[in-house]
Coordinates of C-alpha atoms in Angstrom, one line a residue:
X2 CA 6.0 18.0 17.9
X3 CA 5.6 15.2 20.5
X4 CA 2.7 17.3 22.4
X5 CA 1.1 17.9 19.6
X6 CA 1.0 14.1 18.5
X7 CA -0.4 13.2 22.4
X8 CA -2.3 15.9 23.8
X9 CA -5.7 14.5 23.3
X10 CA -4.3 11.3 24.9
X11 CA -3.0 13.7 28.2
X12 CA -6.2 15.5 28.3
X13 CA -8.4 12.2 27.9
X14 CA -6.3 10.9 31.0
X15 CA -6.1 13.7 33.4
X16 CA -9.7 14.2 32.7
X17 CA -10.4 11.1 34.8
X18 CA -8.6 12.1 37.9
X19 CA -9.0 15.9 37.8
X20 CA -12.4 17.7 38.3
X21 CA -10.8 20.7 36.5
X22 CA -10.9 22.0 33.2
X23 CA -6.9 21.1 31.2
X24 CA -5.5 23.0 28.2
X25 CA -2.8 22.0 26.4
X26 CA -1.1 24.4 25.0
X27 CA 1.5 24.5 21.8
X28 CA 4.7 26.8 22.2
X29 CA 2.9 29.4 20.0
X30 CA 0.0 29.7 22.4
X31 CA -2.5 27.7 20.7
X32 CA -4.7 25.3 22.7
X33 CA -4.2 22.0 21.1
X34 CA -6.6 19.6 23.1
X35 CA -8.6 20.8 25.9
X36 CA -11.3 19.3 27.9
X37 CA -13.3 21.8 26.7
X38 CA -13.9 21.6 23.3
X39 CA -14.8 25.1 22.2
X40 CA -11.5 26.0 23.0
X41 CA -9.3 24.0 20.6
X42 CA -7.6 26.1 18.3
X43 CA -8.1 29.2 19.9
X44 CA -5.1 31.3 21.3
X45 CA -4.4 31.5 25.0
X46 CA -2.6 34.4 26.1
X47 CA -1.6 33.4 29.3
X48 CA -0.1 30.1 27.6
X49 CA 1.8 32.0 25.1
X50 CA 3.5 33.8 27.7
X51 CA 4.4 31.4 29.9
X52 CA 6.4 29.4 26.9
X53 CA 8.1 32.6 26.4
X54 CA 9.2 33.2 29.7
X55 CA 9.4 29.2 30.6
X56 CA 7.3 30.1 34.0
X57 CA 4.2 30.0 35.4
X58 CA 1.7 31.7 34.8
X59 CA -0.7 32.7 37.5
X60 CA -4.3 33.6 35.7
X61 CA -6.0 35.5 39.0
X62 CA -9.6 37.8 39.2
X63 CA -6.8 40.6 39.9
X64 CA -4.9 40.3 36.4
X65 CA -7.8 38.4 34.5
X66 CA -8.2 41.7 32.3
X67 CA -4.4 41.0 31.0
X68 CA -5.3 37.7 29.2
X69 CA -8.0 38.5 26.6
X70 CA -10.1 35.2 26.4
X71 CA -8.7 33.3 29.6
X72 CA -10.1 32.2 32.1
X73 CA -8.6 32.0 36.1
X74 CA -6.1 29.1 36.5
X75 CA -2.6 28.1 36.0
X76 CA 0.2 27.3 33.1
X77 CA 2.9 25.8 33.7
X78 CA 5.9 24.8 31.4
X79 CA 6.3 21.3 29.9
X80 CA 9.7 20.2 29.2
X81 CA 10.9 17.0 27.4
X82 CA 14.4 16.5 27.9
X83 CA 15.0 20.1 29.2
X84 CA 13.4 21.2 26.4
X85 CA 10.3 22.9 26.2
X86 CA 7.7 21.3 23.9
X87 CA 4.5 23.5 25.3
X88 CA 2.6 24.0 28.4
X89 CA -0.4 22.9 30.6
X90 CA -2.9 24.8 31.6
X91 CA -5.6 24.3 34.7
X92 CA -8.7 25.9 34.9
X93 CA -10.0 26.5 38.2
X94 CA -9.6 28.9 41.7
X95 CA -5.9 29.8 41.7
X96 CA -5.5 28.5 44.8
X97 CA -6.7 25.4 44.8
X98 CA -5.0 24.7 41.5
X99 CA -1.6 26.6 41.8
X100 CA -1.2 23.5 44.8
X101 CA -1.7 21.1 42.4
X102 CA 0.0 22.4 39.6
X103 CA 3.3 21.3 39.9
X104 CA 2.1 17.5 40.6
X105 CA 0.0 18.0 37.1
X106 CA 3.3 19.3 35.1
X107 CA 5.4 16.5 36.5
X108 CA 2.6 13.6 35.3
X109 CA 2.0 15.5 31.8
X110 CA 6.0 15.4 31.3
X111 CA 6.1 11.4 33.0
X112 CA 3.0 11.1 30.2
X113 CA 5.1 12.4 26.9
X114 CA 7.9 10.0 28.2
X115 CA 6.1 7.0 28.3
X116 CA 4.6 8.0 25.0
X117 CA 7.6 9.0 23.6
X118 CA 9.3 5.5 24.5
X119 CA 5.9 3.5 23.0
X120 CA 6.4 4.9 20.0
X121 CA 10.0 4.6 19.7
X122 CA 10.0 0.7 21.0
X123 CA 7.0 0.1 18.3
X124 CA 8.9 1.4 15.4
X125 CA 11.7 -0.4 16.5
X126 CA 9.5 -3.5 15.7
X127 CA 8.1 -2.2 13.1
X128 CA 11.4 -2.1 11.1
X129 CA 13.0 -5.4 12.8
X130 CA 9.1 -6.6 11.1
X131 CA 10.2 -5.0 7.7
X132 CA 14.0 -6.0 7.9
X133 CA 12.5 -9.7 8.1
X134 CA 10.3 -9.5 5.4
X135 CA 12.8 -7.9 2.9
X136 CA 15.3 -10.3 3.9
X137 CA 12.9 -13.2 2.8
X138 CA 11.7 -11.6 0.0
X139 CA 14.9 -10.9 -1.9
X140 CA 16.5 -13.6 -0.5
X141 CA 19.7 -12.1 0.9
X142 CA 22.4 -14.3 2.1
X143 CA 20.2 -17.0 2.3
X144 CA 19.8 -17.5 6.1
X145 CA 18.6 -21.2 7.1
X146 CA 14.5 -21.3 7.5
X147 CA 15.3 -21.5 11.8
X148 CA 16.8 -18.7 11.2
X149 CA 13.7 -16.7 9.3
X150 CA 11.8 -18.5 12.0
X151 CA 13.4 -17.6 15.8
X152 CA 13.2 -14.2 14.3
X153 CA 10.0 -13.9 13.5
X154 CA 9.2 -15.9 16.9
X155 CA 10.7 -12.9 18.4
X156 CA 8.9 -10.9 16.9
X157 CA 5.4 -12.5 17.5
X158 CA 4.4 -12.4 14.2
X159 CA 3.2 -16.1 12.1
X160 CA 5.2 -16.7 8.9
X161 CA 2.2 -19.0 7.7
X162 CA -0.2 -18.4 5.6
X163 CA 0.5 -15.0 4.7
X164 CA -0.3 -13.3 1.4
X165 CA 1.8 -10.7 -0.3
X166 CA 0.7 -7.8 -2.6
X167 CA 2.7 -6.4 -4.9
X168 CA 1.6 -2.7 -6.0
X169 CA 3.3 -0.6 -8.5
X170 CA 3.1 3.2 -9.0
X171 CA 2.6 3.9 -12.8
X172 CA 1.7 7.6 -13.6
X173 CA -1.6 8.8 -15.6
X174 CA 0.3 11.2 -18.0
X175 CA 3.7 12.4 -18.1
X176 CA 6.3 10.9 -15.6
X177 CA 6.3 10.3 -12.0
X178 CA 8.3 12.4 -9.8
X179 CA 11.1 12.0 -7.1
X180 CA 9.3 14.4 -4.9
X181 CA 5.8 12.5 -5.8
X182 CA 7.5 9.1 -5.1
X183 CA 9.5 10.5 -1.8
X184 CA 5.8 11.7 -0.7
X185 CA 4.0 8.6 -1.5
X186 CA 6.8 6.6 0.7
X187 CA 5.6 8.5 3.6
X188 CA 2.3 8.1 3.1
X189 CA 2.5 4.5 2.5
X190 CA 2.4 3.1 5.7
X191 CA -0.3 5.1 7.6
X192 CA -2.5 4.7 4.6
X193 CA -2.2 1.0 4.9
X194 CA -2.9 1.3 8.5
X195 CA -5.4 3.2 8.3
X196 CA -7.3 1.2 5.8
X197 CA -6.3 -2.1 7.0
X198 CA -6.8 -1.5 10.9
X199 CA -3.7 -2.8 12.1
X200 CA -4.1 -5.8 10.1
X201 CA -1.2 -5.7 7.6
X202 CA 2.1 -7.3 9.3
X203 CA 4.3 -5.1 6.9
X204 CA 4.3 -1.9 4.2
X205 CA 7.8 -2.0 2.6
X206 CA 8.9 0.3 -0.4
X207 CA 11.1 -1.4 -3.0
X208 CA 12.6 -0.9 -7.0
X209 CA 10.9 -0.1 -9.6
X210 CA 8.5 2.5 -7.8
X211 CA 7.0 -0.8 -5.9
X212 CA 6.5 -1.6 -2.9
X213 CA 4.9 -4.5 -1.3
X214 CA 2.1 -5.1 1.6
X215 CA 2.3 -8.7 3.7
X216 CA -1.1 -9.4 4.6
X217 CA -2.5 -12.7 6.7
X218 CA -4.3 -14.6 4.2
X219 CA -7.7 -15.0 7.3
X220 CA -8.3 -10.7 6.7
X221 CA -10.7 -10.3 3.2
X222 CA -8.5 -8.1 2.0
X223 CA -9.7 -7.4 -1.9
X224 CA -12.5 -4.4 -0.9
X225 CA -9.7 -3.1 0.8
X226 CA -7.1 -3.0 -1.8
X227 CA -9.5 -1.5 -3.9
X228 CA -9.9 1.2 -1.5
X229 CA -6.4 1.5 -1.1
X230 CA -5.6 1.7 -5.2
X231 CA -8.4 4.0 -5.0
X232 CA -7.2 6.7 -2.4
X233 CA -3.2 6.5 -3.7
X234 CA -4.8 7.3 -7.5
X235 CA -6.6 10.3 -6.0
X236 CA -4.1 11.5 -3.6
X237 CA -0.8 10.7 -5.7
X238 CA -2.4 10.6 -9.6
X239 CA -1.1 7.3 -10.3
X240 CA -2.6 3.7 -11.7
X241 CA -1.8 1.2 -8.9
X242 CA -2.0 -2.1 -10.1
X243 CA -2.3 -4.9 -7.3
X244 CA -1.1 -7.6 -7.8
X245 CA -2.3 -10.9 -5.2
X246 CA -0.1 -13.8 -4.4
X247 CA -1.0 -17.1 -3.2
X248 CA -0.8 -18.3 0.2
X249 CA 3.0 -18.6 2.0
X250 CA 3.1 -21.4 3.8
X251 CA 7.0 -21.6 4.4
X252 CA 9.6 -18.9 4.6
X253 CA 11.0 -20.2 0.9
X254 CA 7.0 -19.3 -0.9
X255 CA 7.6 -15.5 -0.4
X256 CA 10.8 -14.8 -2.6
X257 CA 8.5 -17.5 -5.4
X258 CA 5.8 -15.7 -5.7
X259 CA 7.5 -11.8 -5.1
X260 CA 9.1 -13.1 -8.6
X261 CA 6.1 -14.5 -10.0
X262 CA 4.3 -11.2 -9.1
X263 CA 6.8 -9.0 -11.1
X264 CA 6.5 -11.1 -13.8
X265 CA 2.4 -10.4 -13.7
X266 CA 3.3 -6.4 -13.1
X267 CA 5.0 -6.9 -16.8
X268 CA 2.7 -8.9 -18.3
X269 CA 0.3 -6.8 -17.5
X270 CA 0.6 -3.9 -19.3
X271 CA 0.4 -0.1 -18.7
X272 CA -3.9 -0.2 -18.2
X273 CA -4.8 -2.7 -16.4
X274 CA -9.0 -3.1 -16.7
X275 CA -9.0 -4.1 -12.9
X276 CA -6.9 -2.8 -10.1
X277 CA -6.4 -5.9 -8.1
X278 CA -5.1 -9.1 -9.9
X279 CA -4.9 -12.4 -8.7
X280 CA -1.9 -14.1 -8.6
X281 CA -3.7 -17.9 -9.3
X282 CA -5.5 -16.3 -12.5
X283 CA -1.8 -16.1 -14.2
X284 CA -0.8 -19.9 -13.8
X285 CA -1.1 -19.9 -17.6
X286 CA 0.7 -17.1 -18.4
X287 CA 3.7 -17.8 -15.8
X288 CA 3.8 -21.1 -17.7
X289 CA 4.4 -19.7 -20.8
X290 CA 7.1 -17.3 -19.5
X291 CA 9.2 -20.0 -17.5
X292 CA 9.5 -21.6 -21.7
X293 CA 13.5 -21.1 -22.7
X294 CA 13.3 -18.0 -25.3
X295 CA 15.2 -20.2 -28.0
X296 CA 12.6 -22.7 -27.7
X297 CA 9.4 -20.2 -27.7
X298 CA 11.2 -18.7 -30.8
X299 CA 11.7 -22.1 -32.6
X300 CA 7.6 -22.7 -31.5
X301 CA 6.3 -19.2 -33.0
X302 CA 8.3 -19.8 -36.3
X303 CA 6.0 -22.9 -37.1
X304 CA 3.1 -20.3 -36.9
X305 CA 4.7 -16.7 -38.6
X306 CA 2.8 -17.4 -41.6
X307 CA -0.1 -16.2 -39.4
X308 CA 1.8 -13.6 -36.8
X309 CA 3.8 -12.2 -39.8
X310 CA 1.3 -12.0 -42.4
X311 CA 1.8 -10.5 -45.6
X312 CA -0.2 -12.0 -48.0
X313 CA -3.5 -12.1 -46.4
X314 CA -3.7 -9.0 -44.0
X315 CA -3.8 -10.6 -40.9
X316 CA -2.7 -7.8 -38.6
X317 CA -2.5 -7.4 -34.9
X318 CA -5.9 -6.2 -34.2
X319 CA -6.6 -10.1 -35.9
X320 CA -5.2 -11.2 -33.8
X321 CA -6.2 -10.2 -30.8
X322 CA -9.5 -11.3 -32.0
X323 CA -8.2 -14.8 -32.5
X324 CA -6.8 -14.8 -28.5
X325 CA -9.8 -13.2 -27.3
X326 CA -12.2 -15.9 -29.2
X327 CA -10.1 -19.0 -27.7
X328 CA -10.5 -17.5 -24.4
X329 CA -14.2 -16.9 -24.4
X330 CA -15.0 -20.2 -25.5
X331 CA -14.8 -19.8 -29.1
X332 CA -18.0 -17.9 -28.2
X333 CA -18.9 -14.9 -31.3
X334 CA -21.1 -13.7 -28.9
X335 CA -18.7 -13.4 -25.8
X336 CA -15.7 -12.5 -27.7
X337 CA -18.0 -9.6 -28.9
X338 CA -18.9 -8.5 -25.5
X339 CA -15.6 -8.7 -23.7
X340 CA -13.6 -7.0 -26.6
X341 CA -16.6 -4.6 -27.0
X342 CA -16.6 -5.0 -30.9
X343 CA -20.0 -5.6 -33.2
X344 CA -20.0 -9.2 -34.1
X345 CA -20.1 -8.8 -37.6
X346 CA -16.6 -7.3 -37.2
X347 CA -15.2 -10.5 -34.9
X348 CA -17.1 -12.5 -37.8
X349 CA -15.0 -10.9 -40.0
X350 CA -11.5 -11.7 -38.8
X351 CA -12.2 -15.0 -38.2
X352 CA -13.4 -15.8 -42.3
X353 CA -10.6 -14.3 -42.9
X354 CA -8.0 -16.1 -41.0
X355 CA -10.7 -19.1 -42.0
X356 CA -9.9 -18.8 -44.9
X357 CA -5.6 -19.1 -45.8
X358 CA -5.5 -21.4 -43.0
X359 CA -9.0 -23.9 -43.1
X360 CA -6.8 -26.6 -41.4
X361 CA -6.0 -24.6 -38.3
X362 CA -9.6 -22.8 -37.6
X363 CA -11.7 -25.8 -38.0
X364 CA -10.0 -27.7 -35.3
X365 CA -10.1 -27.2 -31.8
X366 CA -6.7 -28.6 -31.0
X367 CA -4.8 -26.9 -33.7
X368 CA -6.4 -23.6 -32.8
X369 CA -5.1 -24.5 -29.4
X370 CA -1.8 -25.1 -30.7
X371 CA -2.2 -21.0 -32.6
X372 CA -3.5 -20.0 -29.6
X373 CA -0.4 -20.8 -27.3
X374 CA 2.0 -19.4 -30.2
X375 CA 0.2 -15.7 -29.4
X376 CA 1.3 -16.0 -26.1
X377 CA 4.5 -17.0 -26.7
X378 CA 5.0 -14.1 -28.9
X379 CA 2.9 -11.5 -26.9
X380 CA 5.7 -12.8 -24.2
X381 CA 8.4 -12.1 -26.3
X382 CA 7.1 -8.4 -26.8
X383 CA 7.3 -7.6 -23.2

């Protein structure tokens, strides 16, 4: 309710021009924020009533012994839109207070409206801010860039030099639910708040379980995706895979690297070792993706001797050995250490492939040559 979300903001402000004690109080008679501490949470008897009989409520040494846990003062009904939404209550000589308590009840109420219509004019921007980001992210109807610009002038937000993160839900076991998705698109956006203080320019939810976070590329954002993958894995038992775009430095750089992102979500795989991935460590990969299928296919033929072996055993954990050697520097000792395997075993695989194909393992350039045919088939696999 709306005096539940402020109260602590009321109280904080009447505290500096009143030298009384303030309660305020929900409809069921439960102090919500006081100036006195002690009493949060507590029920007040005299508050309670005067929500159900939408009067005052006169607290005096005469009737004291009606209102178990009260002190002398006076509640008074708050209304929002001739609603009521709670009550105030002054602590203090009855009548010294009961003069002012009408002038406190009318600044409480003038309080929740001004609050009220904050809130409501922020997440009006908030969702202009989102509309603005989608638009240029999906690229729909193409507006001209002056367009994407006046708007976000409008807004007072920079469409330079912004980064985008793309984040997908992927559950630990079993499926993900609608009612786990439906609660983790409501927790989105405060999360991100909360983590990024006020920082992030936009949270949107999109396909795919997915959603995306606009960041300006100044904030050092990486210890706090990790917090964020972090807390939505404990709260919503997910893997959350990040995934970090370059720099946008016009409006047409955010629906390039949204696609290039998606492409890294699927290349990535189901278990990803690291939770945040950087867009700029996938230039490779990207390259190999943007290859025509008919051409990667006519590529990997020249090589299926090797990826479809059936006369020498090469099978796919070989394989993997043979992309993880290129890519630690033809290194025994480092392939052995990233792919946590003895390096007798990496040894091994490579005599083996060493030996039905001499001509491609003792040169550089035609390993080079295998090694790009892996990826073109690992590609073809996803």
């Amino acid at each position: 309710m709306l005096i539940e979300g402020y109260g602590k903001a009321i109280v904080k402000r009447l505290q500096r021009i009143l030298p009384y004690n303030v309660n305020i109080i929900n409809t069921d008679g439960l102090i919500i924020a006081s100036t006195d501490p002690e009493r949060i949470g507590s029920l007040h008897q005299g508050g309670l009533l005067c929500a159900a009989q939408k009067q005052a409520i006169l607290i005096t040494a005469e009737n004291l012994a009606e209102y178990p846990g009260c002190k002398e003062g006076i509640n008074l009904p708050v209304l929002y839109k001739e609603e009521l939404i709670g009550v105030v209550g002054i602590t203090g000589e009855p009548a010294q207070v009961e003069s002012l308590g009408l002038v406190i009840k009318e600044i409480v109420e003038l309080m929740l409206a001004e609050y009220d219509y904050q809130t409501k004019t922020l997440f009006r921007r908030e969702s202009a801010v989102q509309s603005l980001f989608e638009d240029i992210l999906l690229l729909e109807g193409e507006p001209s860039p002056s367009y994407y610009e006046q708007k976000a002038k409008s807004l007072n937000i920079s469409l330079l030099n912004n980064i985008l993160v793309l984040g997908e839900l992927r559950p630990i076991r079993g499926a993900l639910s609608d009612d786990t998705y439906l609660a983790f698109c409501e927790e989105l956006e405060p999360a991100v708040r909360r983590i990024f203080q006020g920082h992030a320019l936009c949270a949107l939810t999109m396909e795919e379980r997915q959603f995306v976070l606009i960041l300006p590329a100044a904030v050092p954002g990486l210890p706090k995706l990790n917090t964020l993958a972090q807390y939505l894995k404990d709260t919503f038992s997910v893997r959350v895979p990040l995934v970090v775009s370059e720099s946008c430095r016009e409006h047409s750089d955010y629906h390039r690297h949204y696609v290039r992102c998606k492409k890294i979500l699927k290349m990535h795989g189901d278990t990803p070792k690291v939770p945040v991935i950087l867009e700029n460590e996938y230039t490779f990969d990207l390259l190999m993706d943007a290859i025509p299928a008919d051409e990667a296919r006519r590529y990997i033929e020249k090589y299926n001797g090797i990826l479809h072996d059936k006369v020498y055993h090469i099978d796919d954990a070989v394989i993997q050995t043979l992309k993880d050697f290129f890519e630690n520097d033809m290194s025994i000792t480092k392939t052995a250490a990233s792919s946590h395997l003895h390096k007798n075993t990496i040894t091994y695989r490579l005599r083996k492939v060493r030996e039905a194909f001499p001509e491609i393992m003792d040169s550089t350039y035609e390993f080079m040559k295998l090694y790009i045919a892996i990826q073109l088939s690992e590609g073809q696999k996803h």
